[in-house]
Amino acid sequence: LEAETSGGYCLPEAQLAVSGIEVARSIYDTLTAPNEDGEIVPFLAESVEHDDAYQEWTITLRPDVTFHDGTPVDAEIVRDNLDAYRGAYKDGSGELIRNPLLSVFTFTDVESIEATDDRTVTVSTSRPWVAFDWFLWSNYAFGIMARAQLDAPAEECSTEMIGTGPFVLDSWTVNSELVVTRNEDYWRVDAAGGQLPYLDRITFKPIPEVAQRINALESGQIDITHTSDTEQIADRLRPLVDDGTLTSVESDAFGEVNYIMLNSGVAPFDDENARLAVAHALDRELLRDVRGGGIGTLAQGPFQDDVVGYVEDTGYPEFDLDAAAAAAEAYEAENGEPLSFSYSFAGTEAGTLLAQEIQQQLGEAGIDMRLSPSGDQATALNAVISGDFQAVSFRNHAGGDPDMQYDWWYSASPVNFGRIDDTEVDDLLDAGRTATEGRDQIYEDLNRRLGEQAFNLWTSFTLWGIFSDPSVHGIAGPPLPDDAGGPFPGLANGHDVAGLWRST
């Protein structure tokens, strides 16, 4: 894995990037999941249905599914999990049992969640919510935990994980390895009716430096790894695949986007001229060629071409040093000081080289960018959540229904890390949430608004690669249950490990 999830896996309170999601996928299941066509379908739930107004959603659970501790998955535990995510799960005295940091806003539109019988959960919303079923997956954020974990003290909830997933937690030594073993009672079968998962054991090892991960893979210390470092993919990994040393699965389908997130809530990026100056000064094509191995589709906005809301030209500022200098001069004239800011980034070798290239490019437009390397990924994410940054290297907004980006850009949201405060953005997000028709146009307009205002500096869509020893198979995962389609090809949220197997 590219990072350790040192904050743990008490899911309502957790902060999971892709490495944490990969581990979580082995232990937990979500109620819904996307298929190969980008359609959301029932997963741990047997069905998810809505009324004509999209304000009452009925979740019917699969029969006879149990958690790793043998307790049943019934309507009450699913209700309590969903209430925990929305900050409404309380004990008899009215005290919160779980204290979610970020997901409370996600479920603001939920009025009530009721266990209407043993296998049925009914969710009522305050307004139409057309894509609510996507939020039962939410990039694999909302797995269902057993009562023993859900009700546990904070430290135990973070480290003693109990789900319904294909693997059971065996041991975890932070910053060393996390081991899971086969769930003998897993509810899923493969297309031929064979019991999943196939493997007896998986060991997850955090290795933040991508070069070290590749060395470990090439030397046989590990069997499989993930990366979005396109320079390493181009220069080291693809040649190893070509000569048969490794096998791979690569995808940018339904992709997330690489970008520089600007903090619009503080100087200098609360000023539009500052944002435009940096956007115009960034030669994204050169950046891709110099530090990205020449791989990757340049992004005009956050939506890949397979996602609702994609438009070819969003009005995002193109590379233009004259325009950059003019905007920087306008900023200085208005604020009485030259444009200068601090750029936060992961302090790995790859992160440092990328930051230095950006610094050099902006310097050519007379913009002073100071480098501020962070510690590990968890430390960097904490700084973003607290707003303690001016600009930061980021990767987010994986494909799916565009309403899933509501939290990331709505002005009142605690997950709006860039502190975007724009009435037009808010209005479009609200319109997209409730509209049953015309959603394409709404999200295309949103894409253009984000582009022309340069709230974020889009670079390229993320290409993820899963590379492995040739003895490892089934990387993409098995088909979804109930003939609902093949596995989702978007790798920004990891891949399904239930179908992994190894030949001898």
Short mmCIF file of C-alpha atoms in Angstrom, two decimals:
data_model
loop_
_atom_site.label_atom_id
_atom_site.label_comp_id
_atom_site.label_asym_id
_atom_site.label_seq_id
_atom_site.Cartn_x
_atom_site.Cartn_y
_atom_site.Cartn_z
CA LEU A 1 0.00 0.00 0.00
CA GLU A 2 1.13 3.57 -0.63
CA ALA A 3 0.36 4.67 2.95
CA GLU A 4 -0.59 3.60 6.46
CA THR A 5 -4.04 4.48 7.84
CA SER A 6 -2.72 5.39 11.27
CA GLY A 7 -6.04 6.87 12.43
CA GLY A 8 -7.68 3.47 12.25
CA TYR A 9 -10.91 2.02 10.90
CA CYS A 10 -13.74 3.21 13.13
CA LEU A 11 -15.55 4.02 9.91
CA PRO A 12 -17.80 6.93 10.97
CA GLU A 13 -14.76 8.66 12.47
CA ALA A 14 -12.10 7.40 10.05
CA GLN A 15 -10.26 9.32 7.32
CA LEU A 16 -9.58 6.82 4.56
CA ALA A 17 -7.52 7.47 1.46
CA VAL A 18 -7.09 4.74 -1.15
CA SER A 19 -4.82 2.56 1.02
CA GLY A 20 -7.30 2.61 3.88
CA ILE A 21 -10.16 1.93 1.48
CA GLU A 22 -8.29 -1.08 0.09
CA VAL A 23 -8.01 -2.57 3.56
CA ALA A 24 -11.61 -1.66 4.41
CA ARG A 25 -12.86 -3.43 1.28
CA SER A 26 -11.38 -6.67 2.57
CA ILE A 27 -13.20 -6.41 5.92
CA TYR A 28 -16.46 -4.55 5.24
CA ASP A 29 -19.24 -4.50 2.67
CA THR A 30 -21.33 -1.53 1.59
CA LEU A 31 -25.07 -1.65 0.96
CA THR A 32 -24.65 -0.72 -2.70
CA ALA A 33 -21.79 -0.78 -5.23
CA PRO A 34 -21.20 0.41 -8.80
CA ASN A 35 -20.90 -2.07 -11.65
CA GLU A 36 -18.77 -2.04 -14.81
CA ASP A 37 -21.16 0.40 -16.53
CA GLY A 38 -21.06 2.91 -13.68
CA GLU A 39 -24.55 1.99 -12.47
CA ILE A 40 -25.20 1.74 -8.76
CA VAL A 41 -26.67 -1.64 -7.76
CA PRO A 42 -27.54 -3.45 -4.51
CA PHE A 43 -24.61 -5.21 -2.84
CA LEU A 44 -24.94 -6.10 0.86
CA ALA A 45 -28.53 -4.96 0.40
CA GLU A 46 -30.80 -7.22 -1.63
CA SER A 47 -32.64 -4.22 -3.06
CA VAL A 48 -32.77 -0.43 -2.73
CA GLU A 49 -35.94 1.24 -3.99
CA HIS A 50 -37.41 4.75 -3.90
CA ASP A 51 -40.86 6.29 -4.12
CA ASP A 52 -41.90 8.54 -7.02
CA ALA A 53 -40.71 11.66 -5.18
CA TYR A 54 -37.26 10.23 -4.34
CA GLN A 55 -37.92 11.05 -0.68
CA GLU A 56 -38.51 7.59 0.76
CA TRP A 57 -35.96 4.90 0.20
CA THR A 58 -36.54 1.27 1.16
CA ILE A 59 -33.46 -0.88 1.81
CA THR A 60 -34.14 -4.62 1.93
CA LEU A 61 -31.29 -6.66 3.38
CA ARG A 62 -30.10 -10.06 2.21
CA PRO A 63 -31.21 -12.93 4.44
CA ASP A 64 -28.85 -14.94 6.62
CA VAL A 65 -25.78 -12.69 6.35
CA THR A 66 -23.62 -12.57 9.48
CA PHE A 67 -20.75 -10.44 10.74
CA HIS A 68 -17.35 -11.93 11.46
CA ASP A 69 -18.35 -12.39 15.10
CA GLY A 70 -21.40 -14.44 14.11
CA THR A 71 -24.01 -11.77 14.85
CA PRO A 72 -26.73 -11.24 12.23
CA VAL A 73 -26.97 -8.37 9.77
CA ASP A 74 -30.46 -7.07 10.50
CA ALA A 75 -32.34 -3.82 10.03
CA GLU A 76 -31.49 -2.48 13.48
CA ILE A 77 -27.70 -2.72 13.08
CA VAL A 78 -27.86 -1.22 9.58
CA ARG A 79 -30.05 1.61 10.88
CA ASP A 80 -27.60 2.27 13.71
CA ASN A 81 -24.63 2.27 11.33
CA LEU A 82 -26.34 4.84 9.10
CA ASP A 83 -27.32 6.90 12.14
CA ALA A 84 -23.68 6.79 13.30
CA TYR A 85 -22.52 8.22 9.98
CA ARG A 86 -25.01 11.08 10.26
CA GLY A 87 -24.21 11.84 13.89
CA ALA A 88 -27.51 10.59 15.26
CA TYR A 89 -26.51 7.36 17.00
CA LYS A 90 -26.93 7.97 20.73
CA ASP A 91 -27.08 6.04 23.96
CA GLY A 92 -29.97 6.08 26.43
CA SER A 93 -28.83 9.37 27.95
CA GLY A 94 -28.73 11.12 24.61
CA GLU A 95 -24.94 11.10 24.28
CA LEU A 96 -23.41 10.32 20.91
CA ILE A 97 -21.90 6.85 20.75
CA ARG A 98 -19.90 7.75 17.65
CA ASN A 99 -18.55 11.19 16.76
CA PRO A 100 -18.25 11.42 12.98
CA LEU A 101 -15.93 14.14 11.76
CA LEU A 102 -16.93 14.55 8.15
CA SER A 103 -19.94 12.42 7.25
CA VAL A 104 -22.55 14.35 9.27
CA PHE A 105 -23.02 16.86 6.47
CA THR A 106 -23.35 14.06 3.93
CA PHE A 107 -26.65 12.98 5.48
CA THR A 108 -28.07 16.41 6.33
CA ASP A 109 -31.01 15.75 4.01
CA VAL A 110 -31.97 12.58 5.89
CA GLU A 111 -34.95 13.17 8.19
CA SER A 112 -35.26 9.72 9.70
CA ILE A 113 -34.04 6.14 9.44
CA GLU A 114 -36.33 3.39 10.68
CA ALA A 115 -36.02 -0.39 11.01
CA THR A 116 -39.48 -1.25 9.76
CA ASP A 117 -38.99 -5.03 10.06
CA ASP A 118 -36.09 -7.43 10.53
CA ARG A 119 -34.77 -6.98 7.01
CA THR A 120 -36.13 -3.58 5.98
CA VAL A 121 -34.70 -0.11 6.61
CA THR A 122 -36.70 2.93 5.52
CA VAL A 123 -34.93 6.24 4.98
CA SER A 124 -36.96 9.46 4.65
CA THR A 125 -35.37 12.61 3.25
CA SER A 126 -36.35 16.26 3.58
CA ARG A 127 -36.23 16.87 -0.16
CA PRO A 128 -35.88 14.75 -3.29
CA TRP A 129 -32.51 13.03 -3.37
CA VAL A 130 -32.14 11.38 -6.74
CA ALA A 131 -28.74 9.78 -6.14
CA PHE A 132 -29.16 8.73 -2.50
CA ASP A 133 -28.35 5.09 -3.35
CA TRP A 134 -24.88 6.21 -4.47
CA PHE A 135 -24.24 7.52 -0.96
CA LEU A 136 -24.81 4.07 0.52
CA TRP A 137 -21.52 3.25 -1.24
CA SER A 138 -19.89 6.70 -1.35
CA ASN A 139 -16.52 5.59 -2.71
CA TYR A 140 -16.55 2.74 -0.23
CA ALA A 141 -16.71 5.11 2.73
CA PHE A 142 -19.84 3.68 4.36
CA GLY A 143 -19.19 0.04 5.22
CA ILE A 144 -21.40 -1.71 7.76
CA MET A 145 -19.80 -2.58 11.12
CA ALA A 146 -20.90 -5.15 13.71
CA ARG A 147 -22.45 -3.99 16.98
CA ALA A 148 -19.33 -4.90 18.95
CA GLN A 149 -17.27 -2.46 16.91
CA LEU A 150 -19.94 0.19 16.47
CA ASP A 151 -20.50 0.50 20.23
CA ALA A 152 -16.86 0.09 21.30
CA PRO A 153 -14.69 2.81 22.90
CA ALA A 154 -12.80 4.91 20.37
CA GLU A 155 -9.49 3.02 20.46
CA GLU A 156 -11.15 -0.39 20.16
CA CYS A 157 -13.48 0.82 17.41
CA SER A 158 -10.43 2.02 15.44
CA THR A 159 -8.42 -1.18 15.74
CA GLU A 160 -10.80 -4.10 16.30
CA MET A 161 -12.58 -4.23 12.96
CA ILE A 162 -15.62 -6.47 12.51
CA GLY A 163 -17.51 -6.45 9.22
CA THR A 164 -19.24 -8.80 6.82
CA GLY A 165 -16.48 -8.70 4.19
CA PRO A 166 -14.48 -11.48 2.57
CA PHE A 167 -11.67 -11.35 5.12
CA VAL A 168 -11.40 -11.19 8.90
CA LEU A 169 -8.87 -9.08 10.79
CA ASP A 170 -6.09 -11.27 12.17
CA SER A 171 -3.49 -8.73 13.37
CA TRP A 172 -2.32 -5.16 12.83
CA THR A 173 1.08 -3.70 13.65
CA VAL A 174 0.87 -0.02 12.70
CA ASN A 175 3.44 1.05 10.07
CA SER A 176 4.45 -2.58 9.56
CA GLU A 177 1.63 -4.85 8.39
CA LEU A 178 -2.07 -5.62 8.67
CA VAL A 179 -3.06 -9.27 8.18
CA VAL A 180 -6.51 -10.58 7.24
CA THR A 181 -7.64 -14.19 6.91
CA ARG A 182 -10.42 -15.86 4.94
CA ASN A 183 -14.03 -15.38 6.09
CA GLU A 184 -15.29 -18.95 5.88
CA ASP A 185 -18.91 -17.76 6.12
CA TYR A 186 -18.78 -15.02 3.49
CA TRP A 187 -22.14 -14.48 1.78
CA ARG A 188 -20.86 -14.10 -1.80
CA VAL A 189 -20.18 -16.73 -4.45
CA ASP A 190 -18.51 -16.43 -7.84
CA ALA A 191 -20.20 -16.75 -11.24
CA ALA A 192 -19.93 -20.54 -11.10
CA GLY A 193 -21.35 -20.73 -7.59
CA GLY A 194 -17.96 -21.20 -5.93
CA GLN A 195 -17.42 -19.77 -2.48
CA LEU A 196 -15.59 -16.45 -2.19
CA PRO A 197 -12.96 -15.41 -1.27
CA TYR A 198 -10.32 -17.67 -2.78
CA LEU A 199 -7.25 -16.69 -0.75
CA ASP A 200 -6.57 -17.86 2.79
CA ARG A 201 -4.63 -14.77 3.81
CA ILE A 202 -3.58 -11.29 2.69
CA THR A 203 -0.85 -9.17 4.30
CA PHE A 204 -1.09 -5.42 3.67
CA LYS A 205 2.21 -3.54 4.05
CA PRO A 206 2.48 0.28 3.92
CA ILE A 207 5.47 1.36 1.79
CA PRO A 208 5.11 5.12 1.10
CA GLU A 209 8.03 5.48 -1.33
CA VAL A 210 6.88 4.16 -4.70
CA ALA A 211 10.41 3.18 -5.76
CA GLN A 212 10.68 1.01 -2.66
CA ARG A 213 7.33 -0.61 -3.43
CA ILE A 214 8.52 -1.48 -6.92
CA ASN A 215 11.80 -2.84 -5.56
CA ALA A 216 9.86 -5.00 -3.10
CA LEU A 217 7.62 -6.27 -5.90
CA GLU A 218 10.50 -6.99 -8.27
CA SER A 219 12.47 -8.83 -5.58
CA GLY A 220 9.49 -10.94 -4.48
CA GLN A 221 9.09 -9.38 -1.02
CA ILE A 222 5.52 -8.49 -1.97
CA ASP A 223 3.25 -10.01 -4.62
CA ILE A 224 1.06 -7.07 -5.63
CA THR A 225 1.02 -3.28 -5.28
CA HIS A 226 -0.84 -0.17 -6.42
CA THR A 227 0.39 3.20 -7.65
CA SER A 228 -0.74 6.31 -9.47
CA ASP A 229 2.83 7.52 -10.03
CA THR A 230 2.82 7.68 -13.83
CA GLU A 231 6.53 8.42 -14.05
CA GLN A 232 7.28 5.12 -12.34
CA ILE A 233 4.59 3.36 -14.36
CA ALA A 234 6.14 4.58 -17.62
CA ASP A 235 9.82 4.17 -16.75
CA ARG A 236 9.91 1.08 -14.55
CA LEU A 237 6.66 -0.85 -14.33
CA ARG A 238 5.48 -1.08 -17.93
CA PRO A 239 8.88 -2.40 -19.11
CA LEU A 240 8.64 -5.12 -16.44
CA VAL A 241 5.17 -6.01 -17.69
CA ASP A 242 6.41 -6.07 -21.29
CA ASP A 243 9.19 -8.56 -20.49
CA GLY A 244 6.86 -10.79 -18.49
CA THR A 245 8.30 -10.06 -15.07
CA LEU A 246 5.01 -8.53 -13.89
CA THR A 247 1.36 -8.43 -14.88
CA SER A 248 -0.89 -5.41 -14.54
CA VAL A 249 -4.31 -3.84 -14.59
CA GLU A 250 -4.37 -0.12 -15.43
CA SER A 251 -7.38 2.18 -15.54
CA ASP A 252 -8.40 5.80 -15.46
CA ALA A 253 -12.05 4.92 -16.09
CA PHE A 254 -14.43 6.85 -13.83
CA GLY A 255 -11.21 8.46 -12.69
CA GLU A 256 -10.39 10.86 -9.95
CA VAL A 257 -8.41 13.97 -10.82
CA ASN A 258 -4.96 15.16 -9.74
CA TYR A 259 -4.93 18.83 -8.81
CA ILE A 260 -3.62 21.60 -6.63
CA MET A 261 -6.31 22.50 -4.14
CA LEU A 262 -6.36 26.21 -3.34
CA ASN A 263 -7.69 27.44 0.00
CA SER A 264 -10.16 30.09 -1.17
CA GLY A 265 -10.97 31.00 2.42
CA VAL A 266 -7.62 32.65 3.14
CA ALA A 267 -5.16 34.94 1.39
CA PRO A 268 -3.95 34.94 -1.27
CA PHE A 269 -6.47 32.62 -2.93
CA ASP A 270 -9.54 34.39 -1.64
CA ASP A 271 -8.62 36.77 -4.48
CA GLU A 272 -9.62 35.66 -7.98
CA ASN A 273 -6.55 37.30 -9.53
CA ALA A 274 -4.27 35.12 -7.40
CA ARG A 275 -6.06 31.97 -8.55
CA LEU A 276 -5.97 33.01 -12.20
CA ALA A 277 -2.29 33.96 -12.00
CA VAL A 278 -1.25 30.54 -10.73
CA ALA A 279 -3.58 28.73 -13.16
CA HIS A 280 -2.16 30.58 -16.17
CA ALA A 281 1.44 30.06 -14.98
CA LEU A 282 1.14 26.27 -14.70
CA ASP A 283 2.27 24.45 -17.85
CA ARG A 284 0.32 21.28 -17.22
CA GLU A 285 1.42 19.55 -20.41
CA LEU A 286 5.08 20.08 -19.54
CA LEU A 287 4.38 18.99 -15.98
CA ARG A 288 2.90 15.74 -17.26
CA ASP A 289 5.83 15.13 -19.61
CA VAL A 290 8.58 16.01 -17.12
CA ARG A 291 7.17 14.49 -13.93
CA GLY A 292 4.42 12.17 -15.18
CA GLY A 293 6.15 10.01 -17.74
CA GLY A 294 4.08 11.62 -20.48
CA ILE A 295 1.07 9.60 -19.31
CA GLY A 296 -2.36 10.93 -18.41
CA THR A 297 -5.23 12.92 -19.88
CA LEU A 298 -5.09 16.62 -19.02
CA ALA A 299 -8.13 17.71 -17.04
CA GLN A 300 -10.28 20.74 -17.75
CA GLY A 301 -12.40 19.93 -14.71
CA PRO A 302 -13.12 17.19 -12.20
CA PHE A 303 -15.39 15.05 -14.40
CA GLN A 304 -13.86 12.38 -16.63
CA ASP A 305 -15.55 11.89 -20.02
CA ASP A 306 -17.53 8.89 -18.73
CA VAL A 307 -19.21 10.96 -15.99
CA VAL A 308 -22.29 13.19 -16.16
CA GLY A 309 -21.14 16.81 -16.25
CA TYR A 310 -18.15 16.35 -18.53
CA VAL A 311 -17.54 19.10 -21.08
CA GLU A 312 -14.51 19.40 -23.30
CA ASP A 313 -13.95 23.10 -22.61
CA THR A 314 -14.83 24.37 -19.13
CA GLY A 315 -13.20 27.76 -19.56
CA TYR A 316 -10.33 26.73 -17.30
CA PRO A 317 -7.36 29.12 -17.78
CA GLU A 318 -4.81 27.86 -20.26
CA PHE A 319 -1.04 28.17 -19.90
CA ASP A 320 -0.16 31.80 -20.72
CA LEU A 321 2.77 33.47 -18.97
CA ASP A 322 1.68 36.95 -20.08
CA ALA A 323 -1.79 36.42 -18.63
CA ALA A 324 -0.24 34.98 -15.47
CA ALA A 325 2.02 38.00 -15.04
CA ALA A 326 -0.88 40.40 -15.65
CA ALA A 327 -3.06 38.67 -13.04
CA ALA A 328 -0.16 38.65 -10.57
CA GLU A 329 0.39 42.37 -11.15
CA ALA A 330 -3.33 43.03 -10.62
CA TYR A 331 -3.16 41.08 -7.36
CA GLU A 332 -0.15 43.11 -6.18
CA ALA A 333 -1.79 46.41 -7.14
CA GLU A 334 -4.91 45.52 -5.15
CA ASN A 335 -3.21 44.00 -2.11
CA GLY A 336 0.03 45.98 -1.90
CA GLU A 337 2.31 42.95 -1.94
CA PRO A 338 3.59 40.43 -4.50
CA LEU A 339 1.80 37.11 -4.92
CA SER A 340 3.40 34.59 -2.59
CA PHE A 341 2.12 31.40 -0.99
CA SER A 342 3.06 28.09 0.62
CA TYR A 343 2.53 24.76 -1.18
CA SER A 344 2.00 21.62 0.91
CA PHE A 345 2.79 18.19 -0.49
CA ALA A 346 3.71 14.67 0.51
CA GLY A 347 7.42 14.70 1.33
CA THR A 348 8.23 11.61 -0.72
CA GLU A 349 10.87 11.70 -3.45
CA ALA A 350 8.20 11.84 -6.17
CA GLY A 351 6.22 14.51 -4.31
CA THR A 352 9.30 16.64 -3.84
CA LEU A 353 10.37 16.47 -7.49
CA LEU A 354 6.86 17.42 -8.62
CA ALA A 355 6.74 20.35 -6.19
CA GLN A 356 10.10 21.63 -7.41
CA GLU A 357 8.94 21.57 -11.03
CA ILE A 358 5.78 23.53 -10.13
CA GLN A 359 7.86 26.01 -8.14
CA GLN A 360 10.14 26.59 -11.13
CA GLN A 361 7.22 27.10 -13.52
CA LEU A 362 5.47 29.64 -11.29
CA GLY A 363 8.75 31.45 -10.69
CA GLU A 364 8.92 32.19 -14.42
CA ALA A 365 5.76 34.26 -13.97
CA GLY A 366 7.19 36.07 -10.96
CA ILE A 367 5.13 34.07 -8.44
CA ASP A 368 6.84 33.04 -5.20
CA MET A 369 5.84 29.53 -4.14
CA ARG A 370 7.40 28.22 -0.92
CA LEU A 371 7.69 24.46 -0.48
CA SER A 372 6.15 22.94 2.64
CA PRO A 373 6.62 19.14 2.69
CA SER A 374 4.39 17.23 5.09
CA GLY A 375 4.98 14.03 6.97
CA ASP A 376 2.94 10.96 6.18
CA GLN A 377 -0.34 10.93 4.28
CA ALA A 378 -2.45 10.99 7.46
CA THR A 379 -0.62 14.10 8.74
CA ALA A 380 -1.13 15.86 5.41
CA LEU A 381 -4.85 15.03 5.41
CA ASN A 382 -5.28 16.37 8.95
CA ALA A 383 -3.77 19.70 7.87
CA VAL A 384 -6.18 19.89 4.94
CA ILE A 385 -9.19 19.13 7.15
CA SER A 386 -8.18 21.86 9.62
CA GLY A 387 -7.68 24.40 6.80
CA ASP A 388 -4.04 24.85 7.71
CA PHE A 389 -2.79 25.34 4.15
CA GLN A 390 -2.78 27.79 1.25
CA ALA A 391 -2.27 25.32 -1.58
CA VAL A 392 -1.88 21.57 -1.41
CA SER A 393 -1.30 18.66 -3.77
CA PHE A 394 -4.50 16.60 -3.85
CA ARG A 395 -6.24 13.71 -5.62
CA ASN A 396 -10.02 13.27 -5.40
CA HIS A 397 -13.47 13.25 -7.07
CA ALA A 398 -13.58 9.70 -8.40
CA GLY A 399 -16.27 9.07 -10.99
CA GLY A 400 -19.83 8.13 -10.17
CA ASP A 401 -22.95 10.22 -9.91
CA PRO A 402 -21.80 13.86 -9.77
CA ASP A 403 -24.02 14.52 -6.74
CA MET A 404 -21.34 12.66 -4.79
CA GLN A 405 -19.22 15.80 -5.09
CA TYR A 406 -21.85 17.88 -3.24
CA ASP A 407 -19.99 17.71 0.07
CA TRP A 408 -16.64 18.64 -1.46
CA TRP A 409 -17.76 22.02 -2.88
CA TYR A 410 -20.88 23.16 -1.00
CA SER A 411 -20.06 26.26 1.03
CA ALA A 412 -21.47 25.00 4.34
CA SER A 413 -19.82 21.58 4.17
CA PRO A 414 -16.97 20.62 6.53
CA VAL A 415 -15.60 18.51 3.67
CA ASN A 416 -15.29 21.60 1.46
CA PHE A 417 -11.58 21.64 2.20
CA GLY A 418 -10.88 24.34 -0.40
CA ARG A 419 -13.36 26.65 1.37
CA ILE A 420 -15.19 27.44 -1.88
CA ASP A 421 -17.89 29.99 -1.05
CA ASP A 422 -19.77 30.64 -4.27
CA THR A 423 -23.53 31.12 -4.56
CA GLU A 424 -23.65 29.82 -8.11
CA VAL A 425 -21.80 26.64 -7.15
CA ASP A 426 -24.19 26.08 -4.22
CA ASP A 427 -27.27 26.66 -6.40
CA LEU A 428 -26.10 24.21 -9.04
CA LEU A 429 -25.26 21.55 -6.45
CA ASP A 430 -28.73 21.93 -4.91
CA ALA A 431 -30.37 21.76 -8.31
CA GLY A 432 -28.47 18.63 -9.28
CA ARG A 433 -29.41 16.85 -6.06
CA THR A 434 -33.16 17.22 -6.53
CA ALA A 435 -33.61 17.26 -10.32
CA THR A 436 -35.06 14.22 -12.06
CA GLU A 437 -34.49 15.77 -15.50
CA GLY A 438 -31.85 18.05 -16.99
CA ARG A 439 -29.06 16.86 -14.70
CA ASP A 440 -26.53 16.77 -17.54
CA GLN A 441 -26.91 20.49 -18.15
CA ILE A 442 -26.81 21.33 -14.45
CA TYR A 443 -23.51 19.55 -13.90
CA GLU A 444 -22.00 20.85 -17.14
CA ASP A 445 -22.76 24.37 -15.88
CA LEU A 446 -21.16 23.46 -12.55
CA ASN A 447 -18.06 22.18 -14.33
CA ARG A 448 -17.76 25.47 -16.23
CA ARG A 449 -18.19 27.55 -13.10
CA LEU A 450 -15.43 25.65 -11.32
CA GLY A 451 -13.23 26.03 -14.38
CA GLU A 452 -13.60 29.74 -14.99
CA GLN A 453 -13.10 30.60 -11.31
CA ALA A 454 -10.04 28.32 -10.97
CA PHE A 455 -10.96 27.29 -7.44
CA ASN A 456 -8.75 24.25 -8.04
CA LEU A 457 -5.85 23.85 -10.45
CA TRP A 458 -6.73 20.71 -12.40
CA THR A 459 -3.73 18.83 -13.82
CA SER A 460 -4.59 15.35 -15.15
CA PHE A 461 -6.93 12.46 -14.53
CA THR A 462 -5.38 9.83 -12.30
CA LEU A 463 -4.18 6.65 -13.93
CA TRP A 464 -4.08 3.86 -11.37
CA GLY A 465 -2.13 0.70 -11.89
CA ILE A 466 -2.25 -2.58 -9.97
CA PHE A 467 0.98 -4.50 -10.64
CA SER A 468 1.68 -8.04 -9.52
CA ASP A 469 3.73 -11.16 -9.81
CA PRO A 470 2.42 -13.26 -12.75
CA SER A 471 1.18 -15.89 -10.27
CA VAL A 472 -1.47 -13.44 -8.97
CA HIS A 473 -4.83 -13.49 -10.77
CA GLY A 474 -8.33 -12.05 -10.40
CA ILE A 475 -7.16 -8.50 -9.72
CA ALA A 476 -10.21 -6.79 -11.21
CA GLY A 477 -12.51 -8.79 -8.94
CA PRO A 478 -15.44 -11.16 -9.49
CA PRO A 479 -18.80 -10.13 -10.98
CA LEU A 480 -21.26 -8.44 -8.66
CA PRO A 481 -23.99 -10.58 -7.08
CA ASP A 482 -27.39 -11.20 -8.70
CA ASP A 483 -26.00 -10.88 -12.24
CA ALA A 484 -25.70 -7.13 -11.66
CA GLY A 485 -22.65 -6.78 -13.90
CA GLY A 486 -18.90 -6.92 -13.79
CA PRO A 487 -16.70 -5.17 -11.24
CA PHE A 488 -16.37 -1.39 -11.32
CA PRO A 489 -13.28 -0.47 -13.39
CA GLY A 490 -12.49 2.66 -11.39
CA LEU A 491 -9.39 1.93 -9.31
CA ALA A 492 -9.38 5.17 -7.32
CA ASN A 493 -11.16 3.26 -4.56
CA GLY A 494 -9.00 0.19 -4.73
CA HIS A 495 -10.11 -3.15 -6.13
CA ASP A 496 -12.15 -6.09 -4.89
CA VAL A 497 -9.82 -8.62 -3.26
CA ALA A 498 -12.49 -11.33 -2.94
CA GLY A 499 -11.57 -12.72 -6.37
CA LEU A 500 -7.78 -12.73 -5.95
CA TRP A 501 -6.13 -16.12 -6.36
CA ARG A 502 -2.61 -17.39 -6.83
CA SER A 503 -1.27 -20.11 -9.09
CA THR A 504 1.70 -22.28 -8.19
#
